[in-house]
């Protein structure tokens, strides 16, 4: 058979199942719900996709190294509250935003440091920091929301701006993964940390950088989400970590690391957001979304299994 | 009972896997006893025990799952789903208590078995399969109950949730019994050996003729069954079945198991560690509330305690390697 035929090449494309699923949902909406394509709805969609997609970009890098970051939602809330409290205290908004981003990067570095320097399992480290960052933010802010943010911050958090920023981050990360030494090192570390180390990759530094990027993405998403809702509060993005991981996995990133693409993770985030919006437009109670999310996650996981088997068979 | 939990024969000088959690537990207990004289009263300890019984039952199943190197994050949702099954059958369908309890256990086992089939047969990574389970079972609980809480349970059940036997709450007895038998299963039976072997090396276990898929399926089904038992306790203690029941149980159970010294990579497990981990969590809750803190502060301290235990466990492993 022609190895480089169009069909064969399509079959080997990682993002294909995710992209097909996304097209399916959008096509179905086109037939059933014309409201889906109203400018207002699309703007809401873009905004939500911007937040979730941003988190998925960072998470994808961490999962590519074979780790996992459960603390993204908590980091989002923490850095949003740090920025929010400084802005309300009268600090200029660019300075306050930078403080939030720095806090997110530091939180990610802390995760990475515990994973690499202390050799603790990522799932436990980030489970612990999820509890600590979230609860710490609650205690430090006294659970008070900061909801009088400056206009520029409100502006960048709404509509198509978070989505555009998400696309910028996504492209940058995709290029880094495919074309830069750092990206190759990330994939190498995820494939086999030992082989990577023995071939001269500074594995610990690569892993730490991935956690820092994840923290940075979370902080940026936090700034946008706080601005979009004009509300920085300790319970922002509660329980989002599972949605983010689901998005990354739906996008075809292998959970054990080494294989996958950031673009896939971005598509995965789009699927989750579009699906949630579709169910909402159809008037289905939010508590019931879970059943459909579960089906999508499983379909993606099974598609990945089939792809692996075909790759092994070929 | 300080039996080391490694599958390899232990050296004399090596510290048991429970060292970390035991030190943390002892430190908190001593501190609370000195600081709050009320801590040692029977009433307080009784509240403490019945409060952790429901999560301890889930943690027993979680220990088995983590021993195979897997993880089950759907348990909290399965608790909610099975609890609603119980409520609907008893309150709306007027079933007898015993058939309803059996049906509840079957519902939980079925949820666990679905996870197990996906993981063992279709090779879906455990965290993904049970992430789907977490979404689906919680949605199922809402659909089945229409989002309502169901009250009006038989007196026998409510009585079980409230009363003591020999000065200890009945749910705590149930949890102790389940943990004991899970420990026996793990250490004294061939199934237990297969579970630990599976966590150690799937390939080697398969090649030595153990049906790894069946063992894995059994473990997840058992975890679902224990989630259903936990749902019965939750429902009895609250005297209502609500679709929200069991939210966050997965985090507490995983924390307890790992704090207890069972490594997330599988292959080794200790039920005693899980018991101590549950007690440590209970003491943290009790202590923080004694200081006038709330649930959020409990989480803050719990996160720190978890990191501390993992760090102590790492120190222990290195020390044992050197010895």
Coordinates of C-alpha atoms in Angstrom, one line a residue:
Chain A
X1 CA 0.0 0.0 0.0
X2 CA 1.1 3.6 -0.6
X3 CA 2.5 4.7 2.7
X4 CA 2.3 8.4 1.8
X5 CA -1.2 8.3 0.3
X6 CA -3.6 10.9 1.5
X7 CA -5.8 8.5 3.4
X8 CA -2.8 6.9 5.1
X9 CA -1.4 10.3 6.1
X10 CA -4.8 11.4 7.4
X11 CA -5.0 8.1 9.4
X12 CA -1.7 8.9 11.1
X13 CA -2.7 12.5 12.1
X14 CA -3.0 12.7 15.8
X15 CA -5.5 15.5 15.8
X16 CA -7.9 13.8 13.4
X17 CA -10.4 12.2 15.8
X18 CA -10.6 15.4 17.8
X19 CA -11.1 17.5 14.8
X20 CA -13.7 15.1 13.4
X21 CA -15.6 15.2 16.7
X22 CA -15.5 19.0 16.8
X23 CA -16.8 19.2 13.2
X24 CA -19.5 16.8 14.1
X25 CA -20.8 18.8 17.0
X26 CA -20.7 22.1 15.0
X27 CA -22.4 20.5 12.0
X28 CA -25.1 19.1 14.3
X29 CA -25.6 22.5 15.8
X30 CA -25.8 24.1 12.4
X31 CA -28.8 21.8 11.6
X32 CA -30.5 22.0 15.0
X33 CA -29.7 25.3 16.6
X34 CA -29.4 28.4 14.4
X35 CA -28.9 30.3 17.7
X36 CA -25.5 28.7 18.0
X37 CA -24.1 30.9 15.3
X38 CA -25.5 34.2 16.6
X39 CA -22.6 36.7 17.2
X40 CA -23.4 36.9 20.9
X41 CA -23.2 33.2 21.4
X42 CA -20.0 32.9 19.4
X43 CA -18.5 35.6 21.5
X44 CA -19.4 33.8 24.7
X45 CA -18.0 30.6 23.2
X46 CA -14.7 32.3 22.2
X47 CA -14.3 33.7 25.7
X48 CA -14.8 30.4 27.4
X49 CA -12.7 28.6 24.9
X50 CA -9.9 31.2 25.5
X51 CA -9.8 30.5 29.2
X52 CA -9.9 26.7 29.0
X53 CA -7.7 26.5 25.9
X54 CA -5.0 28.6 27.6
X55 CA -5.0 26.1 30.5
X56 CA -4.9 23.2 28.1
X57 CA -1.8 24.6 26.3
X58 CA 0.2 24.6 29.5
X59 CA -1.2 21.3 30.7
X60 CA -0.3 19.7 27.4
X61 CA 3.4 20.4 28.0
X62 CA 3.3 18.9 31.5
X63 CA 1.5 15.8 30.3
X64 CA 4.0 15.5 27.4
X65 CA 6.8 15.1 30.0
X66 CA 4.8 12.2 31.6
X67 CA 3.6 14.3 34.5
X68 CA 0.3 15.9 35.3
X69 CA -0.7 19.3 36.8
X70 CA -3.8 19.1 39.0
X71 CA -3.2 22.6 40.4
X72 CA -4.0 24.7 37.3
X73 CA -7.4 25.8 38.5
X74 CA -6.1 26.8 41.9
X75 CA -3.1 28.7 40.4
X76 CA -5.6 30.5 38.1
X77 CA -7.6 31.6 41.1
X78 CA -4.6 32.5 43.2
X79 CA -2.9 34.7 40.6
X80 CA -6.2 36.3 39.7
X81 CA -6.7 37.3 43.3
X82 CA -3.2 38.6 43.6
X83 CA -3.6 40.8 40.5
X84 CA -7.1 41.8 41.6
X85 CA -6.2 42.8 45.1
X86 CA -3.3 44.9 43.8
X87 CA -5.5 46.6 41.2
X88 CA -8.1 47.4 43.8
X89 CA -5.3 48.8 46.1
X90 CA -4.6 51.3 43.4
X91 CA -1.6 49.7 41.7
X92 CA -1.3 50.4 37.9
X93 CA -3.0 47.5 36.1
X94 CA 0.0 46.4 34.0
X95 CA 2.2 46.2 37.1
X96 CA -0.5 44.3 39.0
X97 CA -1.1 41.9 36.1
X98 CA 2.7 41.2 35.9
X99 CA 2.6 40.4 39.6
X100 CA -0.1 37.9 39.0
X101 CA 1.8 36.3 36.1
X102 CA 4.9 36.1 38.2
X103 CA 3.0 34.5 41.0
X104 CA 1.6 31.9 38.6
X105 CA 5.1 31.2 37.2
X106 CA 6.5 30.8 40.7
X107 CA 3.6 28.4 41.7
X108 CA 4.5 26.3 38.6
X109 CA 8.2 26.4 39.5
X110 CA 7.3 25.2 43.0
X111 CA 5.5 22.2 41.5
X112 CA 8.3 21.5 39.1
X113 CA 10.9 21.9 41.8
X114 CA 9.2 19.3 44.0
X115 CA 8.8 17.0 41.1
X116 CA 12.4 17.3 39.9
X117 CA 14.5 18.1 43.0
X118 CA 12.6 16.0 45.5
X119 CA 11.6 13.3 43.0
X120 CA 8.0 13.3 44.3
X121 CA 5.2 11.9 42.1
X122 CA 3.6 14.8 40.1
X123 CA 0.0 13.7 40.8
X124 CA 0.7 14.0 44.6
X125 CA 2.6 17.2 44.5
X126 CA 0.0 19.0 42.4
X127 CA -2.8 17.4 44.4
X128 CA -1.2 18.9 47.5
X129 CA -0.6 22.3 45.9
X130 CA -4.2 22.3 44.5
X131 CA -5.4 22.1 48.1
X132 CA -2.8 24.6 49.4
X133 CA -3.2 27.3 46.7
X134 CA -7.0 27.1 46.7
X135 CA -7.4 27.1 50.4
X136 CA -4.6 29.6 50.9
X137 CA -6.2 32.0 48.5
X138 CA -9.5 31.7 50.4
X139 CA -7.8 32.4 53.8
X140 CA -5.6 35.2 52.5
X141 CA -8.5 37.0 50.8
X142 CA -11.1 36.2 53.5
X143 CA -13.2 34.8 50.6
X144 CA -13.9 38.4 49.5
X145 CA -14.2 38.9 45.8
X146 CA -12.4 41.7 44.0
X147 CA -15.0 43.0 41.6
X148 CA -14.1 46.5 40.7
X149 CA -11.3 45.9 38.2
X150 CA -9.9 48.6 35.9
X151 CA -11.5 48.9 32.5
X152 CA -8.5 47.7 30.4
X153 CA -8.5 44.4 32.3
X154 CA -12.2 44.0 31.9
X155 CA -11.8 44.7 28.2
X156 CA -9.1 42.1 27.5
X157 CA -11.1 39.4 29.3
X158 CA -14.1 39.6 27.1
X159 CA -15.3 38.1 23.8
X160 CA -12.7 37.4 21.1
X161 CA -9.7 38.8 22.9
X162 CA -9.1 35.8 25.2
X163 CA -9.6 33.6 22.2
X164 CA -7.0 35.5 20.1
X165 CA -4.6 35.4 23.0
X166 CA -5.2 31.6 23.3
X167 CA -4.4 31.2 19.5
X168 CA -1.2 33.2 20.0
X169 CA -0.1 31.0 22.9
X170 CA -1.2 27.9 21.0
X171 CA 0.8 28.8 17.9
X172 CA 3.9 29.7 20.0
X173 CA 3.7 26.4 21.9
X174 CA 3.1 24.4 18.7
X175 CA 6.1 25.9 17.0
X176 CA 8.2 25.4 20.2
X177 CA 7.2 21.7 20.3
X178 CA 7.7 21.0 16.6
X179 CA 10.6 23.2 15.6
X180 CA 12.7 24.1 18.7
X181 CA 15.2 22.2 20.7
X182 CA 13.1 22.7 23.8
X183 CA 10.1 21.0 22.2
X184 CA 12.2 18.0 21.1
X185 CA 13.6 17.7 24.6
X186 CA 10.1 17.7 26.1
X187 CA 9.0 14.9 23.8
X188 CA 12.3 13.0 24.6
X189 CA 11.8 13.3 28.3
X190 CA 8.2 12.1 28.1
X191 CA 9.3 9.2 25.9
X192 CA 12.0 8.0 28.2
X193 CA 13.4 10.2 30.8
X194 CA 16.5 8.0 31.3
X195 CA 17.4 7.9 27.6
X196 CA 16.9 11.6 27.3
X197 CA 19.2 12.2 30.3
X198 CA 21.8 9.8 29.0
X199 CA 21.8 11.6 25.6
X200 CA 22.6 14.8 27.4
X201 CA 19.2 16.5 27.8
X202 CA 19.0 18.4 31.1
X203 CA 15.8 16.5 32.0
X204 CA 15.1 18.2 35.3
X205 CA 15.4 21.7 33.8
X206 CA 13.1 20.7 30.9
X207 CA 10.5 19.3 33.3
X208 CA 10.7 22.4 35.5
X209 CA 10.2 24.7 32.5
X210 CA 7.1 22.8 31.6
X211 CA 5.5 23.3 35.0
X212 CA 6.5 27.0 34.9
X213 CA 4.8 27.3 31.5
X214 CA 1.7 25.6 32.9
X215 CA 1.6 28.0 35.9
X216 CA 2.2 31.0 33.6
X217 CA -0.7 29.8 31.3
X218 CA -2.9 29.4 34.4
X219 CA -2.1 32.9 35.6
X220 CA -2.8 34.4 32.2
X221 CA -6.1 32.6 32.0
X222 CA -6.8 33.8 35.5
X223 CA -6.2 37.5 34.6
X224 CA -8.5 37.1 31.6
X225 CA -11.2 35.2 33.5
X226 CA -11.1 37.7 36.3
X227 CA -11.4 40.6 33.8
X228 CA -14.1 38.9 31.7
X229 CA -16.3 38.4 34.8
X230 CA -15.1 41.6 36.6
X231 CA -14.6 39.2 39.5
X232 CA -11.4 37.8 41.0
X233 CA -12.3 35.4 43.7
X234 CA -10.8 32.4 45.4
X235 CA -13.3 29.9 43.9
X236 CA -12.6 30.9 40.2
X237 CA -12.2 27.8 38.0
X238 CA -13.0 25.4 40.8
X239 CA -12.9 21.8 39.5
X240 CA -11.6 22.9 36.1
X241 CA -8.5 20.7 36.4
X242 CA -10.4 17.6 35.3
X243 CA -11.9 19.4 32.3
X244 CA -8.4 20.6 31.3
X245 CA -7.0 17.1 31.5
X246 CA -10.0 15.8 29.6
X247 CA -9.4 18.4 26.9
X248 CA -5.7 17.4 26.6
X249 CA -6.5 13.8 26.4
X250 CA -9.4 14.3 23.9
X251 CA -6.9 16.1 21.8
X252 CA -4.8 12.9 21.5
X253 CA -1.9 13.7 23.9
X254 CA -0.8 10.4 25.4
X255 CA -1.2 10.5 29.2
X256 CA 2.1 8.6 29.8
X257 CA 3.9 11.3 27.9
X258 CA 6.1 11.6 24.9
X259 CA 3.5 11.7 22.2
X260 CA 0.9 14.3 21.3
X261 CA 0.4 17.8 20.1
X262 CA -0.5 21.2 21.6
X263 CA -2.9 21.8 18.7
X264 CA -4.7 18.7 19.6
X265 CA -5.1 19.9 23.2
X266 CA -6.5 23.2 21.9
X267 CA -9.0 21.4 19.8
X268 CA -9.9 19.2 22.8
X269 CA -10.6 22.4 24.8
X270 CA -12.8 23.7 21.9
X271 CA -14.8 20.4 21.9
X272 CA -15.5 20.6 25.6
X273 CA -16.6 24.3 25.4
X274 CA -18.7 23.8 22.3
X275 CA -20.3 20.7 23.6
X276 CA -21.2 22.5 26.9
X277 CA -22.6 25.4 25.0
X278 CA -24.6 23.1 22.7
X279 CA -26.2 21.3 25.6
X280 CA -27.0 24.6 27.2
X281 CA -28.7 25.9 24.1
X282 CA -30.8 22.7 23.9
X283 CA -32.0 23.4 27.4
X284 CA -30.4 20.4 29.0
X285 CA -29.8 20.8 32.8
X286 CA -26.1 21.4 33.6
X287 CA -26.0 18.4 36.0
X288 CA -26.7 16.1 33.0
X289 CA -23.8 17.3 30.9
X290 CA -21.5 14.8 32.6
X291 CA -23.0 11.9 30.8
X292 CA -22.1 13.3 27.4
X293 CA -18.7 14.6 28.5
X294 CA -18.0 11.0 29.6
X295 CA -18.9 9.6 26.3
X296 CA -16.7 12.1 24.5
X297 CA -13.7 11.3 26.7
X298 CA -14.2 7.6 26.2
X299 CA -14.6 7.9 22.4
X300 CA -11.3 9.9 22.3
X301 CA -9.5 7.4 24.5
X302 CA -10.7 4.5 22.3
X303 CA -9.8 6.3 19.1
X304 CA -6.3 6.8 20.6
X305 CA -6.1 3.0 21.4
X306 CA -7.1 2.2 17.8
X307 CA -4.4 4.6 16.4
X308 CA -1.8 2.9 18.6
X309 CA -2.8 -0.5 17.5
X310 CA -2.7 0.5 13.9
X311 CA 0.7 2.0 14.4
X312 CA 1.9 -1.2 16.0
X313 CA 0.4 -3.3 13.2
X314 CA 1.9 -1.2 10.5
Chain B
X1 CA 1.0 -4.5 64.1
X2 CA 4.1 -3.1 62.5
X3 CA 4.5 -5.7 59.8
X4 CA 6.4 -4.1 57.0
X5 CA 4.4 -4.0 53.8
X6 CA 7.0 -4.6 51.2
X7 CA 6.5 -7.8 49.2
X8 CA 10.3 -8.4 49.5
X9 CA 11.5 -9.8 52.8
X10 CA 12.3 -6.8 55.0
X11 CA 15.7 -6.1 56.5
X12 CA 15.8 -5.7 60.2
X13 CA 16.9 -2.1 60.1
X14 CA 14.3 -1.0 57.5
X15 CA 11.5 1.2 58.7
X16 CA 7.9 0.2 57.8
X17 CA 6.0 2.0 55.1
X18 CA 3.7 3.5 57.7
X19 CA 6.5 5.5 59.4
X20 CA 5.7 8.8 57.8
X21 CA 2.0 8.8 58.5
X22 CA 2.6 7.4 62.0
X23 CA 4.9 10.2 63.0
X24 CA 2.6 12.9 61.6
X25 CA -0.4 11.2 63.3
X26 CA 1.4 11.0 66.7
X27 CA 2.6 14.6 66.5
X28 CA -0.9 15.9 65.8
X29 CA -2.5 13.7 68.5
X30 CA -0.1 14.8 71.2
X31 CA -0.5 18.4 70.2
X32 CA -4.3 18.2 70.3
X33 CA -4.3 16.4 73.6
X34 CA -2.1 19.1 75.2
X35 CA -3.8 22.0 73.6
X36 CA -7.4 20.9 73.8
X37 CA -8.4 18.8 76.9
X38 CA -11.8 18.1 75.3
X39 CA -10.0 16.2 72.5
X40 CA -9.7 13.1 74.5
X41 CA -13.4 12.9 75.6
X42 CA -15.3 9.9 74.3
X43 CA -17.9 12.1 72.7
X44 CA -15.3 13.9 70.5
X45 CA -13.6 10.7 69.5
X46 CA -16.9 9.1 68.7
X47 CA -17.8 12.1 66.4
X48 CA -14.4 11.8 64.9
X49 CA -14.7 8.1 64.1
X50 CA -18.2 8.2 62.6
X51 CA -17.2 11.2 60.5
X52 CA -14.4 9.3 58.7
X53 CA -16.1 5.9 58.5
X54 CA -17.7 6.6 55.1
X55 CA -14.5 7.8 53.5
X56 CA -12.5 5.0 55.1
X57 CA -14.6 2.4 53.4
X58 CA -13.9 4.1 50.0
X59 CA -10.2 4.3 51.0
X60 CA -10.1 0.5 51.5
X61 CA -11.1 0.0 47.9
X62 CA -8.8 2.7 46.7
X63 CA -5.8 1.0 48.4
X64 CA -6.5 -2.1 46.2
X65 CA -6.7 0.0 43.1
X66 CA -3.6 2.0 43.8
X67 CA -1.8 -1.3 44.6
X68 CA -2.3 -2.4 41.0
X69 CA -0.7 0.9 39.9
X70 CA -4.1 2.4 38.8
X71 CA -6.3 5.1 40.3
X72 CA -10.1 5.5 40.6
X73 CA -11.3 9.1 40.7
X74 CA -14.9 8.1 40.1
X75 CA -15.6 6.8 43.7
X76 CA -17.2 10.0 44.9
X77 CA -19.6 10.0 42.1
X78 CA -20.3 6.3 42.5
X79 CA -21.2 7.0 46.2
X80 CA -23.7 9.7 45.0
X81 CA -25.1 7.4 42.3
X82 CA -25.5 4.3 44.6
X83 CA -27.0 6.5 47.3
X84 CA -29.7 7.8 44.9
X85 CA -30.4 4.2 43.8
X86 CA -31.0 3.3 47.4
X87 CA -33.2 6.3 48.0
X88 CA -35.3 5.8 44.9
X89 CA -35.8 2.1 45.6
X90 CA -36.7 2.5 49.3
X91 CA -38.6 5.8 49.2
X92 CA -40.2 5.9 45.8
X93 CA -40.6 2.2 44.8
X94 CA -41.3 1.1 48.4
X95 CA -38.8 -1.8 48.2
X96 CA -37.9 -3.8 51.3
X97 CA -34.7 -2.6 53.0
X98 CA -32.7 -5.8 52.3
X99 CA -33.4 -6.1 48.5
X100 CA -32.8 -2.4 48.2
X101 CA -29.4 -2.7 49.9
X102 CA -28.5 -5.5 47.7
X103 CA -29.5 -3.6 44.6
X104 CA -27.5 -0.6 45.8
X105 CA -24.4 -2.8 46.2
X106 CA -25.0 -4.2 42.7
X107 CA -25.3 -0.7 41.2
X108 CA -21.9 0.3 42.7
X109 CA -20.3 -2.9 41.6
X110 CA -21.6 -2.4 38.1
X111 CA -20.1 1.1 38.0
X112 CA -16.8 -0.3 39.1
X113 CA -17.0 -3.1 36.6
X114 CA -17.6 -0.7 33.8
X115 CA -14.4 1.1 34.8
X116 CA -12.7 -2.2 35.1
X117 CA -13.7 -3.4 31.6
X118 CA -12.6 -0.1 30.0
X119 CA -9.2 -0.3 31.8
X120 CA -8.6 -4.1 31.6
X121 CA -10.2 -4.9 28.3
X122 CA -9.9 -1.7 26.2
X123 CA -6.7 -0.5 27.8
X124 CA -8.0 3.0 28.5
X125 CA -5.6 4.6 31.1
X126 CA -7.2 4.4 34.6
X127 CA -7.3 8.1 35.2
X128 CA -9.2 8.7 31.9
X129 CA -11.6 5.8 32.3
X130 CA -12.5 6.9 35.8
X131 CA -12.6 10.5 34.9
X132 CA -15.4 9.6 32.4
X133 CA -16.9 7.5 35.3
X134 CA -16.8 10.5 37.5
X135 CA -18.8 12.6 35.0
X136 CA -21.2 9.9 34.1
X137 CA -22.0 8.5 37.6
X138 CA -22.7 12.0 39.0
X139 CA -24.9 12.9 36.0
X140 CA -26.7 9.5 36.5
X141 CA -27.3 10.4 40.1
X142 CA -29.0 13.7 39.1
X143 CA -31.0 12.1 36.3
X144 CA -32.3 9.3 38.6
X145 CA -33.2 11.6 41.4
X146 CA -34.3 14.6 39.2
X147 CA -31.9 16.7 41.3
X148 CA -34.0 16.1 44.5
X149 CA -33.0 14.8 47.9
X150 CA -35.0 11.7 49.0
X151 CA -35.8 11.4 52.7
X152 CA -38.1 9.1 54.6
X153 CA -35.8 6.2 55.0
X154 CA -36.7 3.2 57.3
X155 CA -35.9 3.7 61.0
X156 CA -33.5 0.7 61.0
X157 CA -31.2 2.6 58.6
X158 CA -31.3 5.9 60.4
X159 CA -30.7 4.0 63.7
X160 CA -27.6 2.4 62.2
X161 CA -26.2 5.7 61.3
X162 CA -26.7 7.3 64.7
X163 CA -26.1 4.6 67.3
X164 CA -23.1 3.2 69.0
X165 CA -22.1 -0.4 69.7
X166 CA -19.8 -0.9 72.7
X167 CA -19.2 2.8 72.8
X168 CA -18.1 3.0 69.1
X169 CA -20.4 4.3 66.3
X170 CA -21.8 1.5 64.2
X171 CA -20.5 2.9 60.9
X172 CA -17.0 2.9 62.4
X173 CA -17.4 -0.8 63.2
X174 CA -18.4 -1.5 59.6
X175 CA -15.5 0.5 58.3
X176 CA -13.1 -1.3 60.6
X177 CA -14.4 -4.7 59.5
X178 CA -14.1 -3.8 55.8
X179 CA -10.6 -2.5 56.3
X180 CA -9.6 -5.7 58.2
X181 CA -10.9 -8.0 55.5
X182 CA -9.4 -5.9 52.7
X183 CA -6.1 -6.2 54.6
X184 CA -6.6 -10.0 54.8
X185 CA -7.4 -10.1 51.1
X186 CA -4.3 -8.2 50.2
X187 CA -1.8 -10.0 52.4
X188 CA -3.2 -13.6 52.9
X189 CA -4.8 -14.6 49.7
X190 CA -3.6 -15.5 46.2
X191 CA -5.8 -12.7 44.8
X192 CA -3.9 -10.2 47.0
X193 CA -0.6 -11.5 45.8
X194 CA -1.8 -11.2 42.2
X195 CA -2.9 -7.6 42.8
X196 CA 0.5 -6.7 44.2
X197 CA 2.3 -8.6 41.5
X198 CA 0.2 -6.7 38.8
X199 CA 1.3 -3.4 40.4
X200 CA 4.9 -4.5 40.4
X201 CA 5.1 -5.7 36.9
X202 CA 2.2 -6.3 34.6
X203 CA 4.3 -8.1 32.0
X204 CA 5.9 -10.5 34.5
X205 CA 2.6 -11.2 36.1
X206 CA 0.9 -11.9 32.8
X207 CA 3.8 -14.2 31.8
X208 CA 3.6 -16.2 35.0
X209 CA 0.1 -17.2 34.0
X210 CA -2.0 -14.8 36.1
X211 CA -5.0 -13.5 34.2
X212 CA -4.1 -9.8 34.7
X213 CA -7.3 -8.5 33.0
X214 CA -9.5 -10.5 35.4
X215 CA -7.6 -9.3 38.5
X216 CA -7.8 -5.7 37.3
X217 CA -11.5 -6.0 36.6
X218 CA -12.1 -7.5 40.0
X219 CA -10.2 -4.8 41.8
X220 CA -12.2 -2.0 40.1
X221 CA -15.5 -3.9 40.7
X222 CA -14.6 -4.2 44.4
X223 CA -13.8 -0.5 44.6
X224 CA -17.2 0.2 43.1
X225 CA -18.9 -2.2 45.6
X226 CA -17.1 -0.5 48.5
X227 CA -18.2 2.9 47.2
X228 CA -21.8 1.6 47.3
X229 CA -21.3 0.4 50.9
X230 CA -20.0 3.9 51.7
X231 CA -23.1 5.3 50.1
X232 CA -25.3 3.3 52.4
X233 CA -23.4 4.7 55.4
X234 CA -23.6 8.3 54.0
X235 CA -27.4 7.9 53.4
X236 CA -28.0 6.4 56.8
X237 CA -26.0 9.1 58.6
X238 CA -27.7 11.9 56.8
X239 CA -31.1 10.2 56.8
X240 CA -31.4 11.4 53.2
X241 CA -30.2 10.3 49.8
X242 CA -28.9 13.3 47.8
X243 CA -27.3 13.3 44.4
X244 CA -24.5 15.5 45.8
X245 CA -23.4 12.8 48.2
X246 CA -19.7 11.8 48.2
X247 CA -18.4 14.8 46.4
X248 CA -14.6 15.1 47.0
X249 CA -14.4 11.6 48.5
X250 CA -11.9 10.6 45.8
X251 CA -9.4 13.2 46.9
X252 CA -9.7 12.4 50.6
X253 CA -9.4 8.6 49.9
X254 CA -6.4 9.0 47.6
X255 CA -4.7 11.4 50.2
X256 CA -5.3 8.8 53.0
X257 CA -3.9 5.9 50.9
X258 CA -0.8 7.7 49.8
X259 CA -0.2 9.4 53.1
X260 CA -0.3 5.9 54.6
X261 CA 2.7 4.8 52.6
X262 CA 1.2 3.0 49.6
X263 CA 3.2 4.2 46.6
X264 CA 1.1 5.6 43.6
X265 CA 3.2 3.5 41.3
X266 CA 1.7 0.3 42.8
X267 CA 3.3 -3.0 43.6
X268 CA 3.2 -2.4 47.4
X269 CA 0.3 -1.6 49.6
X270 CA -0.5 -1.2 53.3
X271 CA -4.0 -1.2 54.8
X272 CA -2.6 -0.2 58.2
X273 CA -1.1 2.8 56.5
X274 CA -4.5 3.6 55.0
X275 CA -6.1 3.4 58.4
X276 CA -3.5 5.7 59.9
X277 CA -3.9 8.0 57.0
X278 CA -7.7 8.2 57.6
X279 CA -7.1 8.9 61.3
X280 CA -4.5 11.6 60.5
X281 CA -7.1 13.3 58.2
X282 CA -9.7 13.0 60.9
X283 CA -7.4 14.5 63.5
X284 CA -6.5 17.4 61.1
X285 CA -10.2 18.1 60.6
X286 CA -10.9 17.9 64.3
X287 CA -7.9 20.0 65.2
X288 CA -8.5 22.8 62.7
X289 CA -12.1 23.0 63.8
X290 CA -11.0 23.1 67.5
X291 CA -9.0 26.2 66.5
X292 CA -12.1 27.7 65.1
X293 CA -11.2 27.1 61.4
X294 CA -13.5 26.0 58.7
X295 CA -13.4 23.4 55.9
X296 CA -11.2 25.5 53.7
X297 CA -8.5 25.7 56.4
X298 CA -8.8 21.9 56.8
X299 CA -7.8 21.6 53.1
X300 CA -4.9 24.0 53.6
X301 CA -3.4 21.9 56.4
X302 CA -4.2 18.6 54.6
X303 CA -2.2 19.7 51.6
X304 CA 0.8 20.5 53.8
X305 CA 0.4 17.2 55.7
X306 CA 0.2 15.3 52.4
X307 CA 3.5 16.8 51.2
X308 CA 5.1 16.2 54.6
X309 CA 4.1 12.5 54.6
X310 CA 5.4 12.0 51.0
X311 CA 8.6 13.7 51.9
X312 CA 9.1 11.5 55.0
X313 CA 8.3 8.4 52.9
X314 CA 11.0 9.4 50.5
X315 CA 13.5 9.8 53.3
X316 CA 12.5 6.4 54.6
X317 CA 12.9 4.7 51.2
X318 CA 16.4 6.2 50.8
X319 CA 17.4 5.2 54.4
X320 CA 16.2 1.6 53.8
X321 CA 18.2 1.5 50.5
X322 CA 21.4 2.5 52.3
X323 CA 20.9 0.1 55.2

